[in-house]
Amino acid sequence: MSYETAANLLKRRGVSVESIAEIVYKLQKPYNPHLQLSECEESVIAVLRKREVQYTLYTGIALDELAERRLLPQPLQAIMEADESLYGVDETLALGITNVYGMIGLTSFGYLDKEKVGIIRTLNNKKSEIHVFLDDLVAGLAAAASARIAHAGQNAHEYAADSDQGEPAG
Amino acid sequence: MSYETAANLLKRRGVSVESIAEIVYKLQKPYNPHLQLSECEESVIAVLRKREVQYTLYTGIALDELAERRLLPQPLQAIMEADESLYGVDETLALGITNVYGMIGLTSFGYLDKEKVGIIRTLNNKKSEIHVFLDDLVAGLAAAASARIAHAGQNAHEYAADSDQGEPAG
Amino acid sequence: MSYETAANLLKRRGVSVESIAEIVYKLQKPYNPHLQLSECEESVIAVLRKREVQYTLYTGIALDELAERRLLPQPLQAIMEADESLYGVDETLALGITNVYGMIGLTSFGYLDKEKVGIIRTLNNKKSEIHVFLDDLVAGLAAAASARIAHAGQNAHEYAADSDQGEPAG
Amino acid sequence: MSYETAANLLKRRGVSVESIAEIVYKLQKPYNPHLQLSECEESVIAVLRKREVQYTLYTGIALDELAERRLLPQPLQAIMEADESLYGVDETLALGITNVYGMIGLTSFGYLDKEKVGIIRTLNNKKSEIHVFLDDLVAGLAAAASARIAHAGQNAHEYAADSDQGEPAG
């Protein structure tokens, strides 16, 4: 139920689950040659099922939409219209999504936010709309879905302690 | 200029600089017996002068005010009216304030947010208004101002390396 | 396998899963009158099964143990021995545990780190050992396990959008 | 004094202040055509003067050096030797540096950590040494120094409230 609410909200803002999955695919394919786009889509959906993620999306997208409708109080309205580069609340908010599969998501988030990959670039170029939050939220979603795939892969060894009763190595 | 904008915004929501300074005083007095309330007030003002802090306040307070005026889209409006305890965007946002003087602010933030000290409790009891964000923002301001006082104190020793060209101790 | 490695490591440092579960129980009981201690224990175990959490524990506890064995380079060795209150790396590290079930964990973390509840106080009083990291890590584990219980509870309503094709309320 | 300790420690690990300044210059030049390399160097030094930053450097570099000397307990020693990609403690720690001039630093941090710009690439290619933490710490330093330059620039407008006694715009 609430997954659909979140996915529909993204769709209303021009972002399909598939377009996020394509970013995840580009990020993870080099490390995972057998990766399928469908697995990336499943991973995005798993991220969108998390309540914390949904709540963050509702909040950030509401701010973008209210700015478009000029309903925000000043000076916030002006800051959002200018897409002020020193405004960091969008990055802060996205942090609540990026980390749902661990801090390794931080790297992909920053990279995507800077390089504006795929749908993030499309959003950024639509100058008639306000996407102060949405581009960071989508970068956060893609980063979290990538981290989830990385964790699910068999590429993490089991590292054993020397001995369970033992002393630390030295 | 923008300090006044931020302070006036807080005042409009029922929070004076003095009331935040009182929380800082309670937090820091045990570690700092000569601490004056005026120093705490200066520290709160220094935090409020930071652009990152101002932008975060503008955003969180706008969300509270829009919720009171029932201007938020659903389901966000309902979540804010219910003050849903699983909604963590307020904590996430406050993180952007709490840390402006380092991660040591995290401890005070969590403590204040749980114990509802001073003006934070007053806000929490005003059931006719919506303060989903404001209580966390005030806790973040007080935590950051406390961290600033702790850093300014002479209570941090200078820890010297064994030798500047030297090898690590072992 | 790696859950046991993490649990044994905590045990070696004097912290049982049960003692962390007791903190979770104290935190969550007021919101959840039917809560059983066994559920809290399960929740702590679920947190300890996460790789990110295990890696963070390995790192923080290694630093404590190396400090006890005086193997850290200066000036870090001196900072750890002094349990320097302005050292915030322990809080930073614990953030990687606290948030595995969302940012709502921040509040409990800070509260526990300040109030030194249960085993955290015991650790803090053992002045012959070094627990710069361990007390924050345990606070982070208890905060994450509490957040997990809160999320699992039926206390979150399903908030519906006005309509899936609809416009935001206004 | 402690700035020199931090700078010398970086130098011992093969990282000069100049090499970090060069990364900052590459990041900020497109937004700031009159930027001088010397300003970037000043900004790196300002970041290194912060106690929180110094403490984080001491900790991360100690872990790298102890891993090279095989003094870490298992399984941490094996994780560090493998430079396990799912180990996120290096990103977590670097967060304590990245954010000292606000959350806008997150984007540059992730970008640098992924693209391995300048000295970060050099570190990454030295396979005989262990730089699990150092590359993230340098990315964090460069990101924070960039954020500092961005904040210092005159490129942020003063956004005024409609009126200091006024109601929010609507």
XYZ file of C-alpha atoms in Angstrom:
680
model
C 0.000 0.000 0.000
C 2.416 2.680 1.088
C 4.955 1.504 -1.490
C 2.401 2.413 -4.157
C 1.831 5.809 -2.527
C 5.550 6.542 -2.699
C 5.971 5.208 -6.249
C 2.955 7.183 -7.460
C 4.271 10.319 -5.850
C 7.604 9.906 -7.657
C 5.738 9.251 -10.912
C 3.731 12.463 -10.454
C 7.085 14.258 -10.273
C 8.374 12.580 -13.433
C 10.463 9.802 -11.875
C 9.699 6.146 -12.610
C 11.025 3.224 -10.591
C 12.658 2.026 -13.847
C 14.603 5.266 -14.258
C 16.054 4.869 -10.761
C 16.825 1.197 -11.464
C 18.809 2.275 -14.527
C 21.074 4.418 -12.341
C 21.586 1.506 -9.956
C 22.453 -0.729 -12.911
C 25.109 1.724 -14.154
C 26.613 1.960 -10.657
C 26.690 -1.747 -9.854
C 27.293 -3.419 -13.249
C 31.108 -2.938 -13.140
C 31.281 -4.917 -9.883
C 28.672 -7.470 -10.817
C 28.796 -8.573 -14.499
C 25.735 -10.850 -14.283
C 23.528 -8.108 -12.824
C 20.077 -7.801 -14.413
C 18.075 -4.587 -14.635
C 15.172 -6.440 -13.017
C 17.287 -7.038 -9.885
C 17.984 -3.315 -9.708
C 14.269 -2.613 -9.979
C 13.552 -5.080 -7.149
C 16.176 -3.338 -5.060
C 14.657 0.112 -5.647
C 11.255 -1.295 -4.659
C 12.726 -2.788 -1.473
C 14.123 0.641 -0.564
C 10.767 2.287 -1.300
C 9.010 -0.178 1.035
C 10.873 1.278 4.021
C 8.763 3.650 6.054
C 11.670 6.000 6.812
C 12.265 6.343 3.070
C 8.590 7.007 2.327
C 8.340 9.682 5.009
C 11.449 11.405 3.668
C 10.055 11.372 0.117
C 6.722 12.802 1.251
C 8.508 15.645 2.998
C 11.027 16.614 0.337
C 8.550 16.402 -2.529
C 6.008 18.452 -0.571
C 8.609 21.214 -0.236
C 9.321 21.152 -4.001
C 5.608 21.254 -4.834
C 4.809 23.999 -2.339
C 7.660 26.073 -3.781
C 6.213 25.633 -7.290
C 2.847 26.815 -5.993
C 4.585 29.722 -4.166
C 3.136 28.657 -0.833
C 6.353 28.668 1.200
C 7.067 31.495 3.655
C 9.961 33.856 2.909
C 12.898 33.631 2.831
C 12.514 29.893 2.109
C 10.472 30.508 -1.051
C 13.235 32.674 -2.543
C 15.973 30.193 -1.563
C 14.107 27.342 -3.261
C 13.386 29.393 -6.406
C 17.079 30.322 -6.676
C 18.140 26.686 -6.040
C 20.710 28.269 -3.706
C 23.845 26.106 -3.794
C 24.632 26.746 -0.122
C 21.254 25.343 0.940
C 22.189 21.943 2.389
C 18.849 20.770 3.761
C 18.278 18.671 0.648
C 21.533 16.775 1.251
C 20.680 16.411 4.943
C 17.252 15.007 4.167
C 18.637 12.613 1.554
C 21.036 11.261 4.187
C 17.980 9.651 5.822
C 17.468 7.604 2.641
C 21.082 7.024 1.583
C 22.017 5.202 4.766
C 19.203 2.667 5.041
C 21.655 -0.004 3.847
C 24.669 1.405 5.612
C 27.157 4.225 5.296
C 28.728 2.752 2.135
C 25.830 4.490 0.361
C 27.402 7.900 1.043
C 29.931 7.560 -1.772
C 27.398 6.721 -4.472
C 25.083 9.445 -3.228
C 27.700 12.166 -3.555
C 28.851 10.885 -6.920
C 25.313 10.831 -8.346
C 24.458 14.217 -6.882
C 27.557 15.740 -8.525
C 27.514 13.902 -11.862
C 23.714 14.102 -12.345
C 23.405 10.625 -13.882
C 20.308 9.643 -15.916
C 16.937 10.890 -14.656
C 18.761 13.142 -12.150
C 20.127 15.145 -15.096
C 16.695 15.273 -16.731
C 15.219 16.684 -13.512
C 18.012 19.192 -13.247
C 17.399 20.485 -16.781
C 13.648 21.081 -16.326
C 14.010 24.715 -15.406
C 10.293 25.474 -15.234
C 9.818 23.113 -12.283
C 11.418 23.114 -8.833
C 13.428 20.014 -7.956
C 15.607 21.252 -5.099
C 14.851 18.128 -3.075
C 13.881 15.593 -5.731
C 17.301 15.224 -7.371
C 18.952 14.530 -4.005
C 16.160 12.152 -3.000
C 16.549 10.174 -6.243
C 20.350 10.088 -5.760
C 19.722 8.785 -2.236
C 17.280 6.116 -3.458
C 19.727 4.904 -6.107
C 22.618 4.911 -3.631
C 20.630 2.890 -1.074
C 19.433 0.393 -3.702
C 23.052 -0.017 -4.855
C 24.268 -0.601 -1.308
C 21.553 -3.235 -0.884
C 22.772 -5.097 -3.987
C 26.371 -4.870 -2.799
C 25.423 -6.334 0.603
C 23.368 -9.119 -0.992
C 26.238 -10.163 -3.278
C 28.479 -13.047 -2.309
C 31.441 -10.725 -2.612
C 31.826 -10.308 1.126
C 34.014 -12.940 2.702
C 33.263 -14.292 6.109
C 36.044 -12.957 8.278
C 36.626 -15.183 11.273
C 38.010 -14.288 14.637
C 41.262 -16.069 15.479
C 39.413 -17.915 18.141
C 36.246 -17.099 19.973
C 37.803 -17.247 23.398
C 41.082 -15.894 22.132
C 43.039 -12.747 22.668
C 43.294 -10.155 19.920
C 46.086 -10.817 17.457
C 49.229 -8.895 18.105
C 20.636 40.688 9.270
C 19.914 37.006 8.753
C 20.543 36.315 12.444
C 17.623 38.622 13.197
C 15.487 36.819 10.610
C 16.165 33.490 12.311
C 15.684 34.860 15.845
C 12.436 36.591 14.878
C 11.176 33.401 13.276
C 11.846 31.464 16.472
C 10.137 34.213 18.485
C 7.061 34.009 16.244
C 6.929 30.308 17.191
C 7.231 31.066 20.912
C 10.960 30.408 21.387
C 13.260 33.154 22.659
C 17.039 33.078 22.433
C 17.027 33.311 26.249
C 14.948 30.156 26.616
C 17.461 28.215 24.510
C 20.347 29.736 26.480
C 18.737 28.446 29.685
C 18.875 24.884 28.352
C 22.547 25.345 27.420
C 23.246 26.657 30.905
C 21.642 23.573 32.513
C 23.664 21.267 30.271
C 27.053 22.947 30.683
C 26.988 24.288 34.272
C 28.033 20.954 35.859
C 31.239 20.947 33.779
C 31.873 24.646 34.030
C 31.066 26.158 37.460
C 31.876 29.753 36.445
C 29.582 29.672 33.423
C 27.335 32.721 33.028
C 23.918 32.677 31.347
C 25.131 35.530 29.129
C 27.866 33.276 27.701
C 25.218 30.703 26.843
C 23.184 33.383 25.100
C 26.237 34.465 23.088
C 26.800 30.870 22.117
C 23.203 30.414 20.915
C 23.567 33.615 18.870
C 26.820 32.328 17.325
C 25.005 29.146 16.270
C 22.117 31.182 14.845
C 24.574 33.223 12.752
C 25.497 30.133 10.736
C 23.805 30.019 7.369
C 23.331 26.212 7.461
C 21.497 26.606 10.760
C 19.277 29.416 9.456
C 18.322 27.441 6.344
C 17.432 24.417 8.464
C 15.263 26.538 10.768
C 13.447 28.150 7.830
C 12.649 24.711 6.428
C 11.524 22.934 9.571
C 9.433 25.822 10.843
C 7.796 26.238 7.413
C 6.681 22.599 7.607
C 5.201 23.121 11.097
C 3.374 26.286 10.009
C 2.077 24.770 6.778
C 0.772 21.785 8.764
C -1.077 24.167 11.116
C -2.618 25.874 8.088
C -3.456 22.441 6.586
C -1.544 23.241 3.414
C 0.583 20.071 3.253
C -0.262 17.332 0.755
C -1.479 13.985 2.084
C -0.263 11.748 3.607
C 2.257 14.235 5.075
C -0.485 16.434 6.569
C -1.923 13.485 8.519
C 1.518 12.328 9.695
C 2.312 15.806 11.023
C -1.075 16.178 12.738
C -0.624 12.805 14.453
C 2.992 13.704 15.445
C 3.781 10.148 14.288
C 6.576 8.800 16.461
C 8.115 6.804 13.609
C 8.520 9.950 11.503
C 12.278 10.588 11.690
C 12.647 13.505 9.277
C 12.634 15.945 12.187
C 15.625 14.162 13.765
C 17.367 14.011 10.380
C 16.892 17.722 9.795
C 18.060 18.602 13.303
C 21.265 16.653 12.622
C 22.216 19.486 10.264
C 22.159 21.878 13.239
C 23.428 19.589 16.006
C 26.750 18.907 14.317
C 27.897 22.430 13.450
C 30.338 22.213 16.365
C 31.144 18.553 15.933
C 29.643 15.156 16.595
C 29.894 15.569 20.389
C 26.597 17.466 19.991
C 24.768 14.214 19.236
C 24.623 13.164 22.882
C 23.085 16.396 24.151
C 20.654 16.453 21.245
C 19.265 12.998 22.006
C 19.109 13.709 25.717
C 17.192 16.970 25.237
C 14.864 15.450 22.674
C 13.982 12.629 25.086
C 13.850 14.565 28.361
C 12.098 17.649 26.910
C 14.013 20.164 29.002
C 12.741 23.749 29.497
C 11.116 25.414 26.486
C 11.157 22.073 24.648
C 8.633 20.744 27.180
C 6.515 23.890 26.872
C 6.382 23.416 23.094
C 5.509 19.784 23.513
C 2.581 20.585 25.791
C 0.966 23.152 23.467
C -1.365 20.684 21.850
C -3.237 23.215 19.717
C -0.115 24.018 17.697
C 2.094 21.762 15.586
C 5.722 21.544 16.685
C 6.876 18.346 14.982
C 10.076 20.033 13.818
C 10.489 22.883 16.276
C 11.222 20.788 19.375
C 13.983 18.890 17.543
C 15.366 22.104 16.054
C 15.549 23.742 19.489
C 17.223 20.624 20.927
C 19.717 20.816 18.046
C 20.392 24.525 18.660
C 20.980 23.947 22.376
C 23.213 20.938 21.673
C 25.322 22.877 19.164
C 25.632 25.889 21.472
C 26.723 23.540 24.281
C 29.324 21.878 22.059
C 30.645 25.335 21.157
C 31.105 26.202 24.849
C 32.797 22.868 25.508
C 35.238 23.453 22.636
C 35.959 27.023 23.762
C 36.769 25.917 27.319
C 40.363 25.370 28.366
C 39.420 21.866 29.403
C 41.000 20.261 26.354
C 44.629 19.449 26.823
C 47.066 19.827 24.001
C 48.035 16.284 23.133
C 51.451 16.173 21.529
C 52.827 13.641 19.129
C 55.847 11.746 20.477
C 57.932 13.493 17.905
C 57.007 15.141 14.669
C 59.282 13.022 12.545
C 58.809 10.007 14.767
C 57.267 6.616 14.384
C 53.979 5.791 16.087
C 54.344 4.618 19.645
C 54.242 0.886 20.089
C 28.667 -17.243 12.318
C 29.531 -13.561 12.325
C 26.753 -12.858 14.818
C 28.577 -15.138 17.249
C 31.854 -13.363 16.520
C 30.278 -10.031 17.414
C 28.460 -11.368 20.494
C 31.624 -13.083 21.758
C 33.608 -9.929 21.255
C 31.091 -7.960 23.332
C 31.192 -10.683 25.992
C 34.993 -10.484 26.136
C 34.535 -6.781 26.917
C 31.987 -7.494 29.658
C 28.761 -6.841 27.735
C 26.161 -9.595 27.348
C 23.324 -9.534 24.825
C 20.980 -9.734 27.821
C 22.391 -6.572 29.372
C 21.733 -4.654 26.142
C 18.241 -6.173 25.927
C 17.525 -4.841 29.424
C 18.254 -1.296 28.249
C 15.948 -1.769 25.258
C 13.243 -3.053 27.582
C 13.503 0.032 29.800
C 13.316 2.315 26.768
C 10.403 0.636 25.021
C 8.233 -0.671 27.886
C 6.434 2.676 28.460
C 5.206 2.653 24.840
C 4.544 -1.052 24.681
C 3.045 -2.521 27.883
C 3.013 -6.121 26.612
C 6.678 -6.062 25.656
C 8.702 -9.111 26.765
C 12.417 -9.089 27.557
C 12.817 -11.958 25.097
C 11.582 -9.721 22.260
C 14.192 -7.140 23.203
C 16.851 -9.837 23.116
C 15.704 -10.940 19.657
C 15.867 -7.351 18.511
C 19.434 -6.905 19.793
C 20.409 -10.127 17.993
C 18.827 -8.852 14.755
C 20.892 -5.679 15.020
C 24.050 -7.711 15.701
C 23.414 -9.789 12.565
C 23.938 -6.722 10.363
C 27.357 -6.628 8.760
C 27.667 -2.828 9.104
C 27.065 -3.179 12.833
C 29.601 -5.989 13.205
C 32.283 -4.037 11.332
C 31.680 -1.000 13.526
C 31.958 -3.087 16.693
C 35.197 -4.715 15.515
C 36.697 -1.296 14.882
C 35.635 0.511 18.036
C 36.489 -2.364 20.354
C 39.889 -2.803 18.676
C 40.651 0.842 19.483
C 39.660 0.355 23.147
C 41.760 -2.798 23.456
C 44.784 -1.323 21.697
C 44.586 1.675 24.042
C 44.577 -0.674 27.055
C 47.661 -2.402 25.636
C 49.256 1.027 24.961
C 49.719 0.200 21.291
C 48.145 3.350 19.822
C 50.355 6.082 18.365
C 50.486 9.446 20.132
C 48.613 11.684 20.554
C 45.711 9.201 20.167
C 46.935 7.019 23.059
C 46.856 9.991 25.443
C 43.429 11.144 24.235
C 41.969 7.685 24.810
C 43.573 7.325 28.250
C 42.168 10.714 29.281
C 38.723 9.812 27.841
C 38.846 13.360 26.417
C 35.303 14.718 26.378
C 35.871 16.686 23.170
C 36.841 13.518 21.287
C 33.779 12.866 19.127
C 34.962 9.934 17.031
C 33.173 7.521 19.346
C 29.851 9.294 18.723
C 30.572 9.421 14.980
C 31.310 5.703 14.843
C 28.219 4.841 16.886
C 26.118 6.782 14.365
C 26.815 3.923 11.926
C 25.016 1.559 14.325
C 22.318 3.872 15.693
C 20.765 4.522 12.301
C 20.384 0.990 10.948
C 16.671 1.227 11.729
C 16.298 4.877 10.860
C 17.079 8.287 12.271
C 14.540 7.916 15.096
C 17.368 6.016 16.847
C 19.280 9.278 17.355
C 17.148 10.355 20.302
C 17.566 7.143 22.279
C 21.268 7.065 21.501
C 21.899 10.512 22.924
C 19.724 9.864 25.942
C 21.522 6.600 26.784
C 24.943 8.112 26.181
C 24.154 10.944 28.606
C 22.221 9.035 31.278
C 24.499 5.954 31.258
C 21.680 3.451 31.741
C 22.370 -0.128 32.950
C 25.498 -1.822 31.604
C 26.622 1.515 30.099
C 27.040 2.878 33.633
C 28.881 -0.261 34.734
C 31.321 0.173 31.836
C 31.759 3.814 32.676
C 32.638 3.048 36.289
C 35.357 0.478 35.488
C 38.176 2.961 35.632
C 40.961 0.398 35.152
C 39.761 -0.444 31.645
C 39.330 1.774 28.591
C 35.808 1.989 27.200
C 35.952 5.171 25.119
C 34.161 3.468 22.236
C 32.303 0.619 23.937
C 29.817 2.735 25.893
C 28.786 4.623 22.730
C 28.610 1.393 20.734
C 26.350 -0.218 23.338
C 24.149 2.905 23.409
C 23.969 2.676 19.609
C 23.053 -1.028 19.694
C 20.286 -0.420 22.254
C 18.986 2.588 20.297
C 18.866 0.615 17.039
C 17.188 -2.387 18.681
C 14.601 -0.014 20.195
C 13.944 1.626 16.832
C 13.452 -1.840 15.321
C 10.812 -2.686 17.952
C 9.077 0.649 17.396
C 8.946 0.034 13.637
C 7.677 -3.532 14.098
C 4.843 -2.396 16.377
C 1.389 -1.855 14.968
C 1.467 1.661 16.327
C 2.118 3.245 12.926
C -1.031 4.045 11.048
C -1.211 3.637 7.325
C -1.427 7.183 6.022
C -3.123 7.262 2.646
C -2.710 9.749 -0.132
C -5.903 11.658 -0.936
C -5.998 9.831 -4.216
C -3.300 8.145 -6.210
C -3.833 10.278 -9.279
C -4.781 13.288 -7.208
C -3.301 16.684 -6.620
C -1.731 17.562 -3.274
C -4.186 18.858 -0.715
C -4.363 22.596 -0.479
C 50.718 23.355 17.464
C 48.097 20.694 16.839
C 47.700 21.847 13.237
C 51.354 20.923 12.722
C 50.778 17.554 14.388
C 47.952 16.808 11.957
C 49.834 18.110 8.903
C 52.946 16.132 9.833
C 50.901 13.003 10.307
C 49.410 13.402 6.831
C 52.891 14.019 5.420
C 54.169 10.826 7.053
C 51.416 9.017 5.149
C 52.355 10.668 1.852
C 49.758 13.460 1.749
C 50.830 17.100 1.605
C 48.560 20.047 2.347
C 49.289 21.203 -1.231
C 48.021 17.959 -2.729
C 44.703 18.377 -0.887
C 44.548 22.038 -1.949
C 44.885 20.933 -5.571
C 41.750 18.802 -5.240
C 39.878 21.737 -3.705
C 41.031 23.936 -6.571
C 39.700 21.469 -9.173
C 36.365 21.268 -7.363
C 35.824 24.982 -6.818
C 37.455 26.624 -9.873
C 34.400 26.130 -12.143
C 32.247 28.138 -9.704
C 34.888 30.681 -8.843
C 37.066 31.770 -11.813
C 39.340 34.037 -9.769
C 40.163 31.334 -7.242
C 43.853 31.004 -6.357
C 45.560 27.786 -5.259
C 46.827 29.672 -2.207
C 43.234 30.287 -1.057
C 42.572 26.566 -1.325
C 45.641 25.858 0.766
C 44.464 28.355 3.413
C 41.116 26.632 3.447
C 42.658 23.178 3.954
C 44.723 24.605 6.812
C 41.595 26.123 8.396
C 39.925 22.698 8.280
C 43.015 21.047 9.785
C 42.951 23.546 12.671
C 39.652 22.110 13.902
C 40.048 19.776 16.832
C 37.282 17.422 15.641
C 39.123 17.041 12.339
C 42.472 16.385 14.020
C 40.994 13.730 16.306
C 39.380 11.990 13.346
C 42.665 11.987 11.417
C 44.587 10.572 14.389
C 42.080 7.742 14.682
C 41.759 6.750 11.036
C 45.472 6.945 10.313
C 46.247 4.918 13.450
C 43.992 2.152 12.121
C 45.758 2.181 8.735
C 49.201 2.083 10.362
C 48.274 -0.631 12.849
C 46.920 -2.721 9.964
C 50.234 -2.318 8.106
C 52.063 -3.461 11.223
C 49.562 -6.364 11.592
C 48.652 -5.270 15.107
C 44.849 -5.272 14.710
C 42.784 -8.078 16.208
C 40.983 -10.451 13.861
C 38.706 -10.252 11.994
C 39.450 -6.514 11.624
C 43.019 -7.138 10.411
C 41.757 -9.328 7.540
C 39.003 -6.842 6.609
C 41.524 -3.998 6.416
C 44.033 -6.062 4.408
C 41.313 -7.007 1.914
C 40.075 -3.371 1.728
C 36.612 -4.954 1.979
C 34.227 -2.812 -0.046
C 31.336 -3.415 2.349
C 33.320 -1.999 5.260
C 31.699 1.405 5.787
C 33.475 2.602 8.928
C 35.868 4.666 6.811
C 32.942 6.566 5.260
C 31.323 6.962 8.694
C 34.497 8.383 10.188
C 35.046 10.738 7.256
C 31.526 12.104 7.833
C 32.915 13.733 10.992
C 35.290 15.757 8.792
C 33.106 16.318 5.730
C 30.415 18.158 7.638
C 32.462 20.715 9.566
C 31.294 23.364 7.083
C 27.822 21.958 6.616
C 26.053 19.136 4.842
C 26.783 20.580 1.382
C 30.153 18.832 1.791
C 28.478 15.425 1.371
C 28.240 15.745 -2.400
C 31.909 16.564 -2.958
C 32.937 13.846 -0.515
C 31.087 11.113 -2.382
C 32.264 12.369 -5.750
C 35.925 12.416 -4.672
C 35.670 9.042 -2.969
C 34.267 7.495 -6.156
C 36.368 9.308 -8.776
C 39.654 9.120 -6.807
C 40.850 12.575 -7.847
C 44.551 13.580 -7.517
C 46.406 12.323 -4.452
C 43.417 10.091 -3.589
C 44.161 8.056 -6.730
C 47.861 7.921 -5.879
C 47.027 6.537 -2.433
C 44.667 4.027 -3.935
C 47.320 2.710 -6.323
C 49.980 2.123 -3.639
C 49.103 -1.502 -3.102
C 51.925 -2.227 -0.671
C 50.485 0.164 1.925
C 47.101 0.180 3.645
C 44.979 3.275 3.061
C 41.498 2.054 3.981
C 40.848 5.207 6.005
C 43.255 7.717 4.506
C 41.598 8.044 1.094
C 38.216 8.763 2.708
C 39.780 11.163 5.206
C 41.490 13.123 2.403
C 38.225 13.197 0.429
C 36.530 14.522 3.576
C 39.200 17.193 4.098
C 38.929 18.379 0.496
C 35.128 18.382 0.658
C 35.113 20.433 3.874
C 37.689 22.914 2.539
C 35.565 23.305 -0.621
C 32.419 23.910 1.410
C 34.303 26.545 3.402
C 35.266 28.387 0.202
C 31.707 28.168 -1.096
C 30.360 29.647 2.148
C 32.972 32.421 2.152
C 32.141 33.460 -1.413
C 29.815 36.365 -2.047
C 27.664 34.057 -4.120
C 25.032 33.644 -1.429
C 22.345 36.275 -1.578
C 20.817 37.676 1.536
C 17.289 36.341 1.524
C 14.998 38.607 3.491
C 11.834 37.744 5.306
C 8.773 39.524 3.913
C 8.671 41.469 7.116
C 10.096 40.720 10.482
C 6.767 40.925 12.263
C 4.939 39.521 9.263
C 3.026 36.387 8.519
C 4.487 33.720 6.247
C 3.815 34.315 2.563
C 0.870 32.433 1.192
